[in-house]
PDB file of C-alpha atoms in Angstrom:
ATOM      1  CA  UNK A 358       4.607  11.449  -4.265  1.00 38.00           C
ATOM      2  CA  UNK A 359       1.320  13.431  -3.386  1.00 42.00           C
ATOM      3  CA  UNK A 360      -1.216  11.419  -1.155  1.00 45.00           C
ATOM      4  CA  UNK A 361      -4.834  11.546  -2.639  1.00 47.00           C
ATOM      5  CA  UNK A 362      -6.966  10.454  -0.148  1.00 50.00           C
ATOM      6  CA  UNK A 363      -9.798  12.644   0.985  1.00 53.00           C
ATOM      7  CA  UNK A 364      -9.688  12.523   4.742  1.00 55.00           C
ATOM      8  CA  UNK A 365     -12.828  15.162   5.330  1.00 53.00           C
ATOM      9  CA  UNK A 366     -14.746  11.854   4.865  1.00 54.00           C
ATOM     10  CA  UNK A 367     -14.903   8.888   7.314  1.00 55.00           C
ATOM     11  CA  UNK A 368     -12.795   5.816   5.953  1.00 75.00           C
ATOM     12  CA  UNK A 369     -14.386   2.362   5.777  1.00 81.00           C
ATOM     13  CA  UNK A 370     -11.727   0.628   7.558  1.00 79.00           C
ATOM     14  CA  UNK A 371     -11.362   3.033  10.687  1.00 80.00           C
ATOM     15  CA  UNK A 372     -14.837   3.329  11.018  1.00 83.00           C
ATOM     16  CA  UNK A 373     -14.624  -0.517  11.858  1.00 83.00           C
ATOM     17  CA  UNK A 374     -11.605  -0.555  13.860  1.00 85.00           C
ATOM     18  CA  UNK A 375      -9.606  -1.804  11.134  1.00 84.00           C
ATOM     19  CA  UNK A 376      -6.051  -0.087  11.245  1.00 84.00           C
ATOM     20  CA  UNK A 377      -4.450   0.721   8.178  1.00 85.00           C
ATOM     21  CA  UNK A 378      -1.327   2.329   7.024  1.00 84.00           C
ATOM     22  CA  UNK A 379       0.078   4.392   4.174  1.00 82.00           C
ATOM     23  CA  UNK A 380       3.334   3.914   2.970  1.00 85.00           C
ATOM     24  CA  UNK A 381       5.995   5.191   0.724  1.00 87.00           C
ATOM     25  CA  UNK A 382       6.505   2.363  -2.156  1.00 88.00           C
ATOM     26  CA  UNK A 383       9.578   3.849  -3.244  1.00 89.00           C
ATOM     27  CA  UNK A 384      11.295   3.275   0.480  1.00 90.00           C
ATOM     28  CA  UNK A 385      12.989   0.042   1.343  1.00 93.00           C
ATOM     29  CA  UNK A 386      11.158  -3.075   2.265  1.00 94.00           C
ATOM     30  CA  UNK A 387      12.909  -3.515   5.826  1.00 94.00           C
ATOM     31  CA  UNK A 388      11.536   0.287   6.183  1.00 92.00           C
ATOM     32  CA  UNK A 389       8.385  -0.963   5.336  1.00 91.00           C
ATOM     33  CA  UNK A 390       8.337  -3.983   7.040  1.00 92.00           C
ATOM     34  CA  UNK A 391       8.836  -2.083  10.367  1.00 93.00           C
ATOM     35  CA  UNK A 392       5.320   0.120   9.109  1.00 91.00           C
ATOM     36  CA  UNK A 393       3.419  -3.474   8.653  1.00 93.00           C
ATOM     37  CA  UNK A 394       4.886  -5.194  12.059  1.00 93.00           C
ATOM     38  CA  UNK A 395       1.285  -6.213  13.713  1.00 92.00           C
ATOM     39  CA  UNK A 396      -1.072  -6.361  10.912  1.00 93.00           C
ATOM     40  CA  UNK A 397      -2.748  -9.266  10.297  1.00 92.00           C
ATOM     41  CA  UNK A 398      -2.595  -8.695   6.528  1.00 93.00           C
ATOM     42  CA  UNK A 399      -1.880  -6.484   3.839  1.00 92.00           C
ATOM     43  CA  UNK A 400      -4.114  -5.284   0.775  1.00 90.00           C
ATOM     44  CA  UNK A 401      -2.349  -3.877  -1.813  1.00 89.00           C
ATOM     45  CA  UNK A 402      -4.163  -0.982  -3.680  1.00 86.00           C
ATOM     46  CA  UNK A 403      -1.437   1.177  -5.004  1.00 82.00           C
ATOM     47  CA  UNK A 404      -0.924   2.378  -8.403  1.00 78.00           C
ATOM     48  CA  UNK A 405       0.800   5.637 -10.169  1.00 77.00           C
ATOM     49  CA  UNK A 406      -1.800   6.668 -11.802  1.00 75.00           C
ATOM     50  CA  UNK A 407      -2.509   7.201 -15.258  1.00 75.00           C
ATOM     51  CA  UNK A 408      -0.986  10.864 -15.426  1.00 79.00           C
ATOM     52  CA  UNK A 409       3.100   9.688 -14.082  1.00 80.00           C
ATOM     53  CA  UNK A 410       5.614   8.233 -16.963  1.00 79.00           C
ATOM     54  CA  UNK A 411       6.600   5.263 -17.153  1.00 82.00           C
ATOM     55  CA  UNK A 412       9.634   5.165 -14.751  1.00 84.00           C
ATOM     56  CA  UNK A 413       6.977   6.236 -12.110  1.00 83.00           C
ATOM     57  CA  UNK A 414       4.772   3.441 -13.326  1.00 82.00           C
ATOM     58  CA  UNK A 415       7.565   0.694 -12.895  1.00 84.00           C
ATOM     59  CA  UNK A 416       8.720   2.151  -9.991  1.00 86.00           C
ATOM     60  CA  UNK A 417       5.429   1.914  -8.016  1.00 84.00           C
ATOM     61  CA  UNK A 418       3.300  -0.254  -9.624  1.00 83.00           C
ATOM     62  CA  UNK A 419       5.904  -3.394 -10.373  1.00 86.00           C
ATOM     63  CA  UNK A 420       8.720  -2.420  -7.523  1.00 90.00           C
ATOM     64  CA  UNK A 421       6.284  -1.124  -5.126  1.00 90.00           C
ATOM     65  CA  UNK A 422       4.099  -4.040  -5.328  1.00 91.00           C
ATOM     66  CA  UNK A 423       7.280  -6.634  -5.045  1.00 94.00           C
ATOM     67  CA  UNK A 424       8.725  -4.075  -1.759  1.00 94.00           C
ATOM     68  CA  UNK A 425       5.059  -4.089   0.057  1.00 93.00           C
ATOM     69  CA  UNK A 426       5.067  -8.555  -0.496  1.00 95.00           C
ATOM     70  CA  UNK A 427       9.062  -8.594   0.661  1.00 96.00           C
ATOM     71  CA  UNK A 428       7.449  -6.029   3.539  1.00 95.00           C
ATOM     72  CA  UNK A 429       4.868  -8.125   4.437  1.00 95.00           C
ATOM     73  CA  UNK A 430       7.222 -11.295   4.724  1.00 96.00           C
ATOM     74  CA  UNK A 431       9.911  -9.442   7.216  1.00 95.00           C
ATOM     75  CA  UNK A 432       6.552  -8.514   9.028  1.00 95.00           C
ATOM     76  CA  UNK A 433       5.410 -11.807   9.517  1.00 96.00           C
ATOM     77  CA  UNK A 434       1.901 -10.756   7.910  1.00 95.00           C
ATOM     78  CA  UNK A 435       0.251 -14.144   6.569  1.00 94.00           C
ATOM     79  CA  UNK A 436      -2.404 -12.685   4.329  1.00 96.00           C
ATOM     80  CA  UNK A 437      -1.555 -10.401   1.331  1.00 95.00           C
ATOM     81  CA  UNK A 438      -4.068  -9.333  -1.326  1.00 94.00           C
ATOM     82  CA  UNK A 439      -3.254  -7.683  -4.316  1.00 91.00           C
ATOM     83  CA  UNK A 440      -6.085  -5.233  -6.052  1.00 88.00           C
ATOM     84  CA  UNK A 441      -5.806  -4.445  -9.358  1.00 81.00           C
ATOM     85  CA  UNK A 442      -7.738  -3.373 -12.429  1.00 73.00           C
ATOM     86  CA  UNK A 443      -7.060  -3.422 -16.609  1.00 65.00           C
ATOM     87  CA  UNK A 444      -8.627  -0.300 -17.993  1.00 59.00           C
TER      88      UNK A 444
END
């Protein structure tokens, strides 16, 4: 799965000390789990885009949003926030 993120251009979170991860959705959530070990909480803002099928769509928008929550709970992270949008 390509990455879009633009990193020429500072990122809101690092510039306040905020640390952040990227992840593979379609890994396991133990994997992911070990990624998310120290935060303090996740926020969710994945999505496949309007371009994939719909396997892609189920597989990172429904499973990848249920992995990064199962994640979060090996983790111990307490605060999870989902972002989303109807378009």
């Amino acid at each position: 799965m390509q990455e879009f993120v633009n990193r020429s251009k500072p990122l809101f979170f690092e510039d306040h000390q905020i640390k952040t991860a990227h992840v593979n959705l379609l890994g396991k959530p133990e994997a992911l789990g070990v990624t998310l070990d120290g935060f303090d909480a996740v926020i969710f803002t994945a999505g496949s885009g309007s371009k994939t099928g719909d396997d892609m769509t189920l597989m990172v928008d429904l499973d990848g949003a249920v992995k990064s929550m199962q994640a979060a709970q090996i983790a111990g992270v307490k605060r999870y926030v989902m972002v989303s949008a109807l378009c």
